[in-house]
PDB file of C-alpha atoms in Angstrom:
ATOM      1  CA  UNK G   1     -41.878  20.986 -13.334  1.00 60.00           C
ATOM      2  CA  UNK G   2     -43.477  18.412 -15.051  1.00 82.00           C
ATOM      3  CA  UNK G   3     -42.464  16.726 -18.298  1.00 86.00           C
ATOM      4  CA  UNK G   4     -43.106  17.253 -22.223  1.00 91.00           C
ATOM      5  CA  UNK G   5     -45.786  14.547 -23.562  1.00 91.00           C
ATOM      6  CA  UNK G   6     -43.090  13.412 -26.307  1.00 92.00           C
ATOM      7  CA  UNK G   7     -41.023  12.865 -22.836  1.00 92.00           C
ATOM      8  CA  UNK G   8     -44.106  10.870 -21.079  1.00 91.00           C
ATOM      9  CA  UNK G   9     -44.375   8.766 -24.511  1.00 94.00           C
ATOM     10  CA  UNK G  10     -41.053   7.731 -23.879  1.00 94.00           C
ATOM     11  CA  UNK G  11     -41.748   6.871 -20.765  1.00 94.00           C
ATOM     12  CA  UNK G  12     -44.589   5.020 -20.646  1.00 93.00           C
ATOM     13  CA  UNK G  13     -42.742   3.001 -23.604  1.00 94.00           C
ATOM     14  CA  UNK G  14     -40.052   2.610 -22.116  1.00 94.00           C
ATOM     15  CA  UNK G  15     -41.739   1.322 -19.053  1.00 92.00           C
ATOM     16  CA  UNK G  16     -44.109  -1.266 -21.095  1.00 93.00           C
ATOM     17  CA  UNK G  17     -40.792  -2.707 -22.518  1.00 93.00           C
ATOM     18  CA  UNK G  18     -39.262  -3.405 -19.277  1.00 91.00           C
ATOM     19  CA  UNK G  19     -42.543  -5.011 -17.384  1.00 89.00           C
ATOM     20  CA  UNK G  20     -42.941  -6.885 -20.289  1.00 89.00           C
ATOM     21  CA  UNK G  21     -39.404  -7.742 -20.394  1.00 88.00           C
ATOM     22  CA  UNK G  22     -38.381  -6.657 -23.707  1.00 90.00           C
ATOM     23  CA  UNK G  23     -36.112  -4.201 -22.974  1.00 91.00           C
ATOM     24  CA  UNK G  24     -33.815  -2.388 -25.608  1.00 91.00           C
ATOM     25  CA  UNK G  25     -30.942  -0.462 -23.810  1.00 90.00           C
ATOM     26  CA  UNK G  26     -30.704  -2.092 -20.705  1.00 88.00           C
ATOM     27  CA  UNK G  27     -30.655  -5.332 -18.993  1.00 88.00           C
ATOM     28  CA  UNK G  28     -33.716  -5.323 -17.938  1.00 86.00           C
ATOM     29  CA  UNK G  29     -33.888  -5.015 -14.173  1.00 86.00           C
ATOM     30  CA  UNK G  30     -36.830  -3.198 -12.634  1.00 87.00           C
ATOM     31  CA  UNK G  31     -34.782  -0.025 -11.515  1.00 88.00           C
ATOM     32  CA  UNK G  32     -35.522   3.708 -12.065  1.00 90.00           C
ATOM     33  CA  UNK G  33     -32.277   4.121 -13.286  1.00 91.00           C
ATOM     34  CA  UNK G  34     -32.933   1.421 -16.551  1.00 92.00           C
ATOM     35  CA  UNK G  35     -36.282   3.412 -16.762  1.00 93.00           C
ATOM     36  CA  UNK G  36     -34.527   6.727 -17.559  1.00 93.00           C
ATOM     37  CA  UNK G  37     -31.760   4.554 -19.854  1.00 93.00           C
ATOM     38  CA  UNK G  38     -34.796   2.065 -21.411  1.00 93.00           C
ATOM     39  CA  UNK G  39     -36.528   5.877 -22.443  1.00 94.00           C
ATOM     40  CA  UNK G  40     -32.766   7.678 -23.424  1.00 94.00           C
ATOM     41  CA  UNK G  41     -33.626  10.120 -20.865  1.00 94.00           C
ATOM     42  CA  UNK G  42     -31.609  11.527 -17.506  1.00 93.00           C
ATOM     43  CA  UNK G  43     -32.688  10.495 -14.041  1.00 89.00           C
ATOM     44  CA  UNK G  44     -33.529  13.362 -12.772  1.00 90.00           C
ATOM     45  CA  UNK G  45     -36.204  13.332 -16.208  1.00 91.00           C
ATOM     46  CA  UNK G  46     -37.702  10.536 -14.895  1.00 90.00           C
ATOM     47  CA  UNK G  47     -38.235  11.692 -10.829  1.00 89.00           C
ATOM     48  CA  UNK G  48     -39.849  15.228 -12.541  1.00 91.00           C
ATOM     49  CA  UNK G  49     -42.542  12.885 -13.987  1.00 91.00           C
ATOM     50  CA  UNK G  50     -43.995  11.936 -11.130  1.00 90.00           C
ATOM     51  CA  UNK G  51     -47.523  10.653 -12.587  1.00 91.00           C
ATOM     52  CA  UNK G  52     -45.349   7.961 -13.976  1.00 90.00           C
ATOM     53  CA  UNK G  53     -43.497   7.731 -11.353  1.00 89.00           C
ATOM     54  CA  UNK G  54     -46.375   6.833  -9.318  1.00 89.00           C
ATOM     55  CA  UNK G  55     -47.689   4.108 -11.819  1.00 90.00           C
ATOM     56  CA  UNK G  56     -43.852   2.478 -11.660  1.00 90.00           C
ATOM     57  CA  UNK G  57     -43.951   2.387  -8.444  1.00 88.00           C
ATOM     58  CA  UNK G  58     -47.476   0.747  -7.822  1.00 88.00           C
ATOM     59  CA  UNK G  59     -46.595  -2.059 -10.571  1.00 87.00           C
ATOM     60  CA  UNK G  60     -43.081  -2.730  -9.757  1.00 84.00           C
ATOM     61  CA  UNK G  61     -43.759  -1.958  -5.933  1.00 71.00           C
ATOM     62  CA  UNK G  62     -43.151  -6.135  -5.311  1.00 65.00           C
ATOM     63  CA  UNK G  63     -39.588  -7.266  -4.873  1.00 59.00           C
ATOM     64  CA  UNK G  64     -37.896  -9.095  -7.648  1.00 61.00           C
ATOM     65  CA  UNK G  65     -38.073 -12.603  -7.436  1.00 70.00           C
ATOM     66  CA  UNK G  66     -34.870 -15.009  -8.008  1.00 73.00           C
ATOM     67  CA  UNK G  67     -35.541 -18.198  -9.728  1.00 76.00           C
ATOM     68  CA  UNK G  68     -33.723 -21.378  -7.263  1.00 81.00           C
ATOM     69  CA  UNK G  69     -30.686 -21.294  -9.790  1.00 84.00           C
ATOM     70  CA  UNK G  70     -30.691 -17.831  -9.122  1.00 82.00           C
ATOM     71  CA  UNK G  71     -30.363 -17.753  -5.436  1.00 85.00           C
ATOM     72  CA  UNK G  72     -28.004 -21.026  -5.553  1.00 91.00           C
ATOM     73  CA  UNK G  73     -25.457 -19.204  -7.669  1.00 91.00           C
ATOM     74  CA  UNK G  74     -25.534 -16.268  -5.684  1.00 90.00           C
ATOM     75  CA  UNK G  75     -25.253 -18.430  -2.433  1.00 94.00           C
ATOM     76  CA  UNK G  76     -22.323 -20.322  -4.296  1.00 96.00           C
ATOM     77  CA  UNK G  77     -20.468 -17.104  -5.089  1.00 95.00           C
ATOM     78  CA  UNK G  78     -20.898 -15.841  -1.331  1.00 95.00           C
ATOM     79  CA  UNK G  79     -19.305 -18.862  -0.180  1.00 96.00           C
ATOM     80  CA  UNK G  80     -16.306 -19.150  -2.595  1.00 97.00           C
ATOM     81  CA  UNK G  81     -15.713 -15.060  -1.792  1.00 96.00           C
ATOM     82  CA  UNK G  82     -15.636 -16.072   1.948  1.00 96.00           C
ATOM     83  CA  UNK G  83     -13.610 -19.280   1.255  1.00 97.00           C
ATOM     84  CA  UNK G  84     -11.271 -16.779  -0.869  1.00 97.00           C
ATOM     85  CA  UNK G  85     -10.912 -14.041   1.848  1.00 97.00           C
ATOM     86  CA  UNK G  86      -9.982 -16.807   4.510  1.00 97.00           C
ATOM     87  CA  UNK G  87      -7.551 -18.286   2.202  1.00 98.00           C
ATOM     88  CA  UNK G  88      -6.283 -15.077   0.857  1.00 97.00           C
ATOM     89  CA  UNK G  89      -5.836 -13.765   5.331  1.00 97.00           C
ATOM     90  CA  UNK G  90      -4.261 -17.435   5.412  1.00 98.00           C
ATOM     91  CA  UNK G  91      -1.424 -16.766   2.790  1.00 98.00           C
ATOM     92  CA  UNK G  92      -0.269 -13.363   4.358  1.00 97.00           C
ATOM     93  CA  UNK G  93      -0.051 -14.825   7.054  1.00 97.00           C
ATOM     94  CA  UNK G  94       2.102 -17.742   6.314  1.00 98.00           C
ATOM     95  CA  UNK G  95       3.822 -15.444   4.203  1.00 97.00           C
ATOM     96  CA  UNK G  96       4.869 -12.773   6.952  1.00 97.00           C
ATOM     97  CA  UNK G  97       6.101 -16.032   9.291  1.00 97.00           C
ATOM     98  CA  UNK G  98       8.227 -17.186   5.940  1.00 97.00           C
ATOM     99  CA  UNK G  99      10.109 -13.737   5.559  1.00 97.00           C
ATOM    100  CA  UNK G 100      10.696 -13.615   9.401  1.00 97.00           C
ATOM    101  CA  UNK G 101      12.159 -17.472   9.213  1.00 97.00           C
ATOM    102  CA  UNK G 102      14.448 -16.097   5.868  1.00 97.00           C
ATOM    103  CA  UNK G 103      15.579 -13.129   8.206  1.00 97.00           C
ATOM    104  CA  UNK G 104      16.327 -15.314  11.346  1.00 97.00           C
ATOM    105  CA  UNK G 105      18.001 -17.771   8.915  1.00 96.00           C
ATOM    106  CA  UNK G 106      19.976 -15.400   7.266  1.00 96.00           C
ATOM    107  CA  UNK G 107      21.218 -14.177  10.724  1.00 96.00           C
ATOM    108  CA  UNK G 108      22.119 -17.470  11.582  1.00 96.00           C
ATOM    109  CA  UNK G 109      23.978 -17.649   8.902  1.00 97.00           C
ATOM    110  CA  UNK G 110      25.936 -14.852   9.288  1.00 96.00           C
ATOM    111  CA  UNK G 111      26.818 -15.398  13.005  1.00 96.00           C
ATOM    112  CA  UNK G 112      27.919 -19.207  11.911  1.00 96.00           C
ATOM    113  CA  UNK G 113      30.167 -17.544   9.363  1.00 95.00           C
ATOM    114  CA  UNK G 114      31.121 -15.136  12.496  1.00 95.00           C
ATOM    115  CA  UNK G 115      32.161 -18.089  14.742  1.00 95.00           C
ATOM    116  CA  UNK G 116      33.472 -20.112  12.231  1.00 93.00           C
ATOM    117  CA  UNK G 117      36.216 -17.318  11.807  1.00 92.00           C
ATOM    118  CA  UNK G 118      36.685 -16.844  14.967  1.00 91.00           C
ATOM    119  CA  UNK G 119      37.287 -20.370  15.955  1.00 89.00           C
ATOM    120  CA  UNK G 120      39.728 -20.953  13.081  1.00 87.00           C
ATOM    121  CA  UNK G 121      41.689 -17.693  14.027  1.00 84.00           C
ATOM    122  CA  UNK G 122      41.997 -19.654  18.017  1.00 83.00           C
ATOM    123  CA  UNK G 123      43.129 -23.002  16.112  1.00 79.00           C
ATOM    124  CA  UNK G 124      46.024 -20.857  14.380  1.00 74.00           C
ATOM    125  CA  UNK G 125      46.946 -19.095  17.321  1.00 69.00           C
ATOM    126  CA  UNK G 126      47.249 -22.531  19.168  1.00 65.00           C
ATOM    127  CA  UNK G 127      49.319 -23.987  17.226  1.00 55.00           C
ATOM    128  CA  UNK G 128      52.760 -22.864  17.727  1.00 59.00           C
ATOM    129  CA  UNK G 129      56.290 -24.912  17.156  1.00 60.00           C
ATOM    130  CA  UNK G 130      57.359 -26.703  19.718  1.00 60.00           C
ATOM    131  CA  UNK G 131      61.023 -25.891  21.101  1.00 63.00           C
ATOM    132  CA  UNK G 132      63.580 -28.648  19.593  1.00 65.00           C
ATOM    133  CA  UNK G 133      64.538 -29.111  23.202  1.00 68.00           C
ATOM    134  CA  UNK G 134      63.114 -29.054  26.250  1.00 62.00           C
ATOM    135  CA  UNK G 135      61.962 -31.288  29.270  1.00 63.00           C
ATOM    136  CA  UNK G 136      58.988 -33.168  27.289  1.00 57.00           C
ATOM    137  CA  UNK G 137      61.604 -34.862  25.179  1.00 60.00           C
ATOM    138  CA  UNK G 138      63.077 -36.548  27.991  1.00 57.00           C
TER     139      UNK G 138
END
């Protein structure tokens, strides 16, 4: 089903803007999907007219070139998200050996406080009075 010629003018207007880089309502990339928002119709609008279409695709057929500042930034940001991931594996890792250290330290410290009883309760049971007389005072 093809498209109404106020449609196609929007189009074609829409498309003009964006080669030339003038866009209105979108940020310019070279997609379908800013053709159809550049000319404030749907999507599926713009794959019905497909003499248009056509003409899109034979003009904007090349791929879209980064300038050097481009393709260092994005090279930049690829390595920092890397670096971040690594770092980010790196911390949940240190951080699972840190809460099994707090357990095995807390256990520690609950079997010192264990012993610690338990020796004290052998000290008192030790000590007993000594007869007032007996051999040893000899």
């Amino acid at each position: 089903m093809p498209v109404s010629a106020a449609t196609e003018t929007k189009l074609r207007e829409a498309m003009a803007r964006l080669l030339a880089g003038e866009p209105l309502h979108t940020d310019g990339a070279l997609t379908k999907e800013n053709l159809a928002r550049e000319a404030k119709v749907s999507h599926a609008t713009v794959h019905r007219a497909e003499e248009i279409l056509a003409e899109w695709d034979a003009r904007v057929a090349r791929p879209v070139l980064r300038t050097p500042g481009e393709v260092q930034r994005d090279e930049t940001i690829a390595d920092l998200r890397s670096r971040l991931r690594e770092a980010n594996t790196r911390a949940t890792e240190l951080q699972g050996k840190l809460d099994a250290l707090a357990t095995v330290t807390a256990n520690l410290y609950y079997e010192n406080l264990e012993l610690k009883k338990k020796a004290s309760a052998r000290r008192q049971s030790r000590v007993t009075a000594l007869p007032a007389s007996g051999p040893w005072l000899e």
